[in-house]
């Protein structure tokens, strides 16, 4: 009797929105960079890559193999501290039709680029999406993609640590495809993401080394995330003697400003 009364009391104390939440195998925020270093063609390639990956047989099979066979997904785009947009709000994916609906909304987006790159604000915005989620799960993952370092807003390490302190995993998809803005190009962007961006349980980086490989990369990454599996670790670069400078983007920006003054 006491156990029954205690259970009833706990349910009464849980907010109605939380009590009604749908349980899923994971909640996934797809956080996609739209900074000005990317062309309109690049943006279209990104959106098409995510849309095709979500509807692929491999990703749908990974979803179906979960304990519950369903995940919650939201797709957002970010650039500087002023620009973060929800393109697809939280949506349940447990069937091909569900995935197709998300894909169609992503493809319909035609928004352009913004000047700066604030990975830190993008992470904070993505983490905030979990507070508005209609789902509940043990695993919460941010899948963040981008083609350059943080150069706007808070330092990226501070943002990463705040997000991972909430038990959220951050996985990275650094796009190393030689964007149109060579000033911000880092030949080892994958190491920057590894040391400065990702974090949390099972976090990993999966680099994209050419736009022609983007679709395959995001599909593989989604399968790994949904299955809660890390890719085989690449060989350590022997010449790398110390941790990456996580303020490299801010330092490049300061040099540009000094040169222009």
Tab-separated table of C-alpha atoms in Angstrom:
chain	number	residue	atom	x	y	z
A	1	UNK	CA	0.000	0.000	0.000
A	2	UNK	CA	2.806	2.401	0.928
A	3	UNK	CA	4.587	1.606	-2.330
A	4	UNK	CA	1.438	2.397	-4.272
A	5	UNK	CA	0.965	5.712	-2.457
A	6	UNK	CA	4.614	6.669	-3.017
A	7	UNK	CA	4.336	5.927	-6.751
A	8	UNK	CA	1.188	8.028	-6.937
A	9	UNK	CA	2.911	10.919	-5.147
A	10	UNK	CA	5.878	10.789	-7.531
A	11	UNK	CA	3.549	10.919	-10.526
A	12	UNK	CA	1.731	13.910	-9.035
A	13	UNK	CA	5.037	15.769	-8.661
A	14	UNK	CA	6.164	15.141	-12.249
A	15	UNK	CA	5.139	17.997	-14.586
A	16	UNK	CA	2.346	17.025	-16.934
A	17	UNK	CA	4.518	17.609	-20.019
A	18	UNK	CA	7.215	15.281	-18.667
A	19	UNK	CA	4.718	12.622	-17.576
A	20	UNK	CA	3.251	12.581	-21.077
A	21	UNK	CA	6.652	12.435	-22.804
A	22	UNK	CA	7.167	9.679	-25.361
A	23	UNK	CA	10.071	7.383	-24.558
A	24	UNK	CA	12.564	6.883	-27.392
A	25	UNK	CA	15.904	5.141	-27.793
A	26	UNK	CA	17.684	8.462	-28.249
A	27	UNK	CA	17.074	12.165	-28.777
A	28	UNK	CA	19.211	13.577	-31.581
A	29	UNK	CA	19.850	17.215	-32.479
A	30	UNK	CA	21.292	17.667	-35.963
A	31	UNK	CA	23.108	21.031	-35.721
A	32	UNK	CA	24.317	22.191	-39.137
A	33	UNK	CA	26.740	25.038	-39.945
A	34	UNK	CA	25.564	27.628	-42.495
A	35	UNK	CA	28.383	30.176	-42.084
A	36	UNK	CA	29.546	32.226	-45.067
A	37	UNK	CA	32.507	29.963	-45.790
A	38	UNK	CA	29.936	27.691	-47.434
A	39	UNK	CA	28.420	28.446	-50.819
A	40	UNK	CA	24.747	28.001	-51.668
A	41	UNK	CA	25.731	24.823	-53.491
A	42	UNK	CA	27.446	23.568	-50.323
A	43	UNK	CA	24.335	24.314	-48.267
A	44	UNK	CA	22.142	22.440	-50.718
A	45	UNK	CA	24.568	19.503	-50.634
A	46	UNK	CA	24.437	19.452	-46.838
A	47	UNK	CA	20.663	19.506	-46.689
A	48	UNK	CA	20.326	16.869	-49.361
A	49	UNK	CA	22.909	14.709	-47.574
A	50	UNK	CA	21.003	14.788	-44.287
A	51	UNK	CA	17.679	14.179	-46.029
A	52	UNK	CA	18.977	11.199	-47.975
A	53	UNK	CA	20.756	9.758	-44.939
A	54	UNK	CA	17.647	9.894	-42.745
A	55	UNK	CA	15.623	7.998	-45.344
A	56	UNK	CA	18.343	5.460	-46.175
A	57	UNK	CA	17.827	1.759	-45.549
A	58	UNK	CA	20.884	1.684	-43.277
A	59	UNK	CA	19.640	4.422	-40.942
A	60	UNK	CA	16.077	3.093	-40.831
A	61	UNK	CA	17.430	-0.372	-40.027
A	62	UNK	CA	19.518	1.076	-37.188
A	63	UNK	CA	16.408	2.778	-35.783
A	64	UNK	CA	14.365	-0.421	-35.971
A	65	UNK	CA	17.045	-2.391	-34.112
A	66	UNK	CA	16.773	-0.162	-31.052
A	67	UNK	CA	15.072	-1.400	-27.914
A	68	UNK	CA	12.014	0.730	-28.664
A	69	UNK	CA	12.528	1.063	-32.405
A	70	UNK	CA	12.086	4.829	-32.468
A	71	UNK	CA	14.121	8.009	-32.021
A	72	UNK	CA	13.367	11.714	-31.623
A	73	UNK	CA	15.066	14.087	-34.085
A	74	UNK	CA	15.256	17.843	-34.593
A	75	UNK	CA	17.243	19.642	-37.321
A	76	UNK	CA	18.677	23.122	-36.690
A	77	UNK	CA	20.997	25.442	-38.605
A	78	UNK	CA	23.449	27.866	-37.005
A	79	UNK	CA	26.174	30.343	-37.888
A	80	UNK	CA	27.032	33.421	-35.774
A	81	UNK	CA	25.769	34.367	-32.315
A	82	UNK	CA	22.656	35.952	-33.831
A	83	UNK	CA	21.647	33.131	-36.158
A	84	UNK	CA	20.229	29.808	-35.000
A	85	UNK	CA	17.065	28.429	-36.576
A	86	UNK	CA	14.929	25.370	-36.004
A	87	UNK	CA	14.211	23.986	-39.469
A	88	UNK	CA	12.525	20.774	-38.300
A	89	UNK	CA	11.089	20.686	-34.787
A	90	UNK	CA	11.173	17.552	-32.664
A	91	UNK	CA	9.762	14.671	-34.686
A	92	UNK	CA	9.337	10.981	-33.910
A	93	UNK	CA	10.997	8.647	-36.406
A	94	UNK	CA	9.900	5.020	-36.266
A	95	UNK	CA	8.891	4.403	-39.882
A	96	UNK	CA	10.023	5.297	-43.411
A	97	UNK	CA	7.117	7.752	-43.675
A	98	UNK	CA	8.283	9.566	-40.534
A	99	UNK	CA	11.803	9.882	-41.927
A	100	UNK	CA	10.497	11.015	-45.308
A	101	UNK	CA	8.515	13.808	-43.669
A	102	UNK	CA	11.629	15.117	-41.918
A	103	UNK	CA	13.667	14.844	-45.122
A	104	UNK	CA	11.130	16.807	-47.146
A	105	UNK	CA	11.153	19.670	-44.647
A	106	UNK	CA	14.955	19.802	-44.717
A	107	UNK	CA	15.053	19.869	-48.521
A	108	UNK	CA	12.499	22.692	-48.677
A	109	UNK	CA	14.770	24.998	-46.664
A	110	UNK	CA	16.507	27.580	-48.856
A	111	UNK	CA	17.986	29.997	-46.308
A	112	UNK	CA	21.385	31.513	-47.053
A	113	UNK	CA	24.619	31.909	-45.146
A	114	UNK	CA	25.788	34.275	-42.399
A	115	UNK	CA	29.261	35.713	-41.881
A	116	UNK	CA	30.721	34.271	-38.667
A	117	UNK	CA	31.030	30.829	-37.066
A	118	UNK	CA	29.927	30.435	-33.464
A	119	UNK	CA	30.199	26.749	-32.632
A	120	UNK	CA	29.774	27.703	-28.974
A	121	UNK	CA	26.397	29.353	-29.574
A	122	UNK	CA	25.378	26.505	-31.862
A	123	UNK	CA	26.099	24.020	-29.072
A	124	UNK	CA	24.225	26.072	-26.486
A	125	UNK	CA	21.231	26.393	-28.796
A	126	UNK	CA	21.272	22.669	-29.566
A	127	UNK	CA	21.432	21.775	-25.876
A	128	UNK	CA	18.460	24.038	-25.230
A	129	UNK	CA	16.412	21.996	-27.674
A	130	UNK	CA	16.410	19.092	-25.218
A	131	UNK	CA	14.592	21.241	-22.670
A	132	UNK	CA	11.758	21.680	-25.180
A	133	UNK	CA	11.681	18.046	-26.239
A	134	UNK	CA	8.428	16.041	-26.048
A	135	UNK	CA	10.551	12.901	-25.717
A	136	UNK	CA	12.468	11.197	-22.950
A	137	UNK	CA	15.493	8.918	-23.343
A	138	UNK	CA	18.674	7.773	-21.650
A	139	UNK	CA	20.770	9.060	-24.554
A	140	UNK	CA	20.871	12.665	-25.749
A	141	UNK	CA	23.196	13.456	-28.638
A	142	UNK	CA	24.165	16.603	-30.543
A	143	UNK	CA	25.515	15.897	-34.025
A	144	UNK	CA	27.302	19.110	-35.015
A	145	UNK	CA	28.840	19.718	-38.434
A	146	UNK	CA	30.972	22.625	-39.632
A	147	UNK	CA	33.847	23.637	-41.894
A	148	UNK	CA	35.858	25.952	-39.657
A	149	UNK	CA	36.820	26.905	-36.095
A	150	UNK	CA	34.846	28.965	-33.610
A	151	UNK	CA	35.405	32.708	-34.193
A	152	UNK	CA	32.355	34.324	-32.595
A	153	UNK	CA	30.746	34.224	-29.168
A	154	UNK	CA	32.060	32.322	-26.153
A	155	UNK	CA	35.171	30.138	-26.410
A	156	UNK	CA	34.149	26.727	-27.663
A	157	UNK	CA	35.693	24.815	-24.740
A	158	UNK	CA	33.497	26.627	-22.225
A	159	UNK	CA	30.381	25.825	-24.238
A	160	UNK	CA	31.378	22.201	-24.720
A	161	UNK	CA	31.991	21.685	-21.013
A	162	UNK	CA	28.640	23.219	-20.074
A	163	UNK	CA	26.803	20.966	-22.505
A	164	UNK	CA	28.575	17.750	-21.537
A	165	UNK	CA	28.028	18.554	-17.847
A	166	UNK	CA	24.328	17.988	-18.578
A	167	UNK	CA	25.073	14.425	-19.682
A	168	UNK	CA	24.757	15.269	-23.379
A	169	UNK	CA	27.103	13.696	-25.927
A	170	UNK	CA	28.541	15.909	-28.687
A	171	UNK	CA	29.686	14.186	-31.877
A	172	UNK	CA	31.469	16.073	-34.650
A	173	UNK	CA	31.296	16.047	-38.436
A	174	UNK	CA	34.120	18.396	-39.549
A	175	UNK	CA	33.733	19.239	-43.230
A	176	UNK	CA	37.260	19.334	-44.682
A	177	UNK	CA	36.260	19.999	-48.271
A	178	UNK	CA	38.133	23.244	-48.949
A	179	UNK	CA	35.419	25.860	-48.623
A	180	UNK	CA	35.462	29.172	-50.456
A	181	UNK	CA	36.896	31.104	-47.466
A	182	UNK	CA	40.541	30.004	-47.270
A	183	UNK	CA	41.232	32.341	-44.343
A	184	UNK	CA	39.385	30.021	-41.985
A	185	UNK	CA	40.559	26.772	-43.548
A	186	UNK	CA	42.236	24.390	-41.094
A	187	UNK	CA	43.917	21.389	-42.753
A	188	UNK	CA	43.526	19.451	-39.500
A	189	UNK	CA	39.998	20.534	-38.599
A	190	UNK	CA	39.312	16.974	-37.468
A	191	UNK	CA	41.863	17.399	-34.665
A	192	UNK	CA	40.319	20.732	-33.683
A	193	UNK	CA	36.933	19.049	-33.413
A	194	UNK	CA	38.408	16.149	-31.488
A	195	UNK	CA	40.170	18.311	-28.901
A	196	UNK	CA	37.850	21.313	-28.710
A	197	UNK	CA	34.309	20.413	-29.769
A	198	UNK	CA	33.246	16.844	-29.030
A	199	UNK	CA	32.665	15.401	-25.584
A	200	UNK	CA	30.498	13.201	-23.421
A	201	UNK	CA	29.967	9.427	-23.317
A	202	UNK	CA	31.101	7.685	-26.497
A	203	UNK	CA	31.820	10.938	-28.369
A	204	UNK	CA	33.545	10.681	-31.739
A	205	UNK	CA	34.591	12.650	-34.829
A	206	UNK	CA	33.909	11.524	-38.383
A	207	UNK	CA	35.555	13.894	-40.907
A	208	UNK	CA	34.260	14.620	-44.404
A	209	UNK	CA	37.163	15.114	-46.822
A	210	UNK	CA	35.160	16.103	-49.888
A	211	UNK	CA	31.622	17.210	-50.680
A	212	UNK	CA	31.242	14.177	-52.908
A	213	UNK	CA	31.595	12.067	-49.730
A	214	UNK	CA	29.207	14.077	-47.561
A	215	UNK	CA	26.140	11.897	-48.040
A	216	UNK	CA	28.024	8.689	-47.271
A	217	UNK	CA	29.680	10.252	-44.226
A	218	UNK	CA	26.488	11.534	-42.621
A	219	UNK	CA	24.743	8.226	-43.279
A	220	UNK	CA	27.565	6.317	-41.599
A	221	UNK	CA	27.637	8.772	-38.721
A	222	UNK	CA	23.899	8.482	-38.088
A	223	UNK	CA	24.101	4.687	-38.087
A	224	UNK	CA	26.940	4.810	-35.539
A	225	UNK	CA	25.078	7.295	-33.338
A	226	UNK	CA	21.792	5.432	-33.397
A	227	UNK	CA	23.528	2.105	-32.731
A	228	UNK	CA	25.629	3.777	-29.988
A	229	UNK	CA	28.856	2.588	-31.613
A	230	UNK	CA	32.119	4.454	-32.104
A	231	UNK	CA	34.139	4.127	-35.323
A	232	UNK	CA	37.553	2.516	-35.216
A	233	UNK	CA	40.055	5.114	-33.990
A	234	UNK	CA	42.349	6.504	-36.717
A	235	UNK	CA	46.120	6.235	-36.176
A	236	UNK	CA	47.512	8.956	-33.922
A	237	UNK	CA	49.436	11.638	-35.790
A	238	UNK	CA	52.949	11.296	-34.428
A	239	UNK	CA	53.968	14.893	-35.161
A	240	UNK	CA	51.215	16.219	-32.916
A	241	UNK	CA	52.985	16.865	-29.618
A	242	UNK	CA	50.408	18.913	-27.721
A	243	UNK	CA	46.697	19.615	-27.486
A	244	UNK	CA	45.107	21.748	-30.183
A	245	UNK	CA	44.844	25.506	-29.659
A	246	UNK	CA	41.091	25.832	-29.167
A	247	UNK	CA	41.280	29.618	-29.601
A	248	UNK	CA	42.750	29.372	-33.107
A	249	UNK	CA	39.627	30.858	-34.707
A	250	UNK	CA	39.602	33.845	-32.398
A	251	UNK	CA	43.323	34.411	-33.018
A	252	UNK	CA	42.844	34.363	-36.791
A	253	UNK	CA	40.060	36.933	-36.391
A	254	UNK	CA	42.278	39.180	-34.247
A	255	UNK	CA	45.069	39.053	-36.843
A	256	UNK	CA	42.597	40.025	-39.555
A	257	UNK	CA	41.364	42.986	-37.510
A	258	UNK	CA	44.900	44.169	-36.751
A	259	UNK	CA	45.798	43.932	-40.430
A	260	UNK	CA	42.750	45.980	-41.438
A	261	UNK	CA	43.445	48.749	-38.885
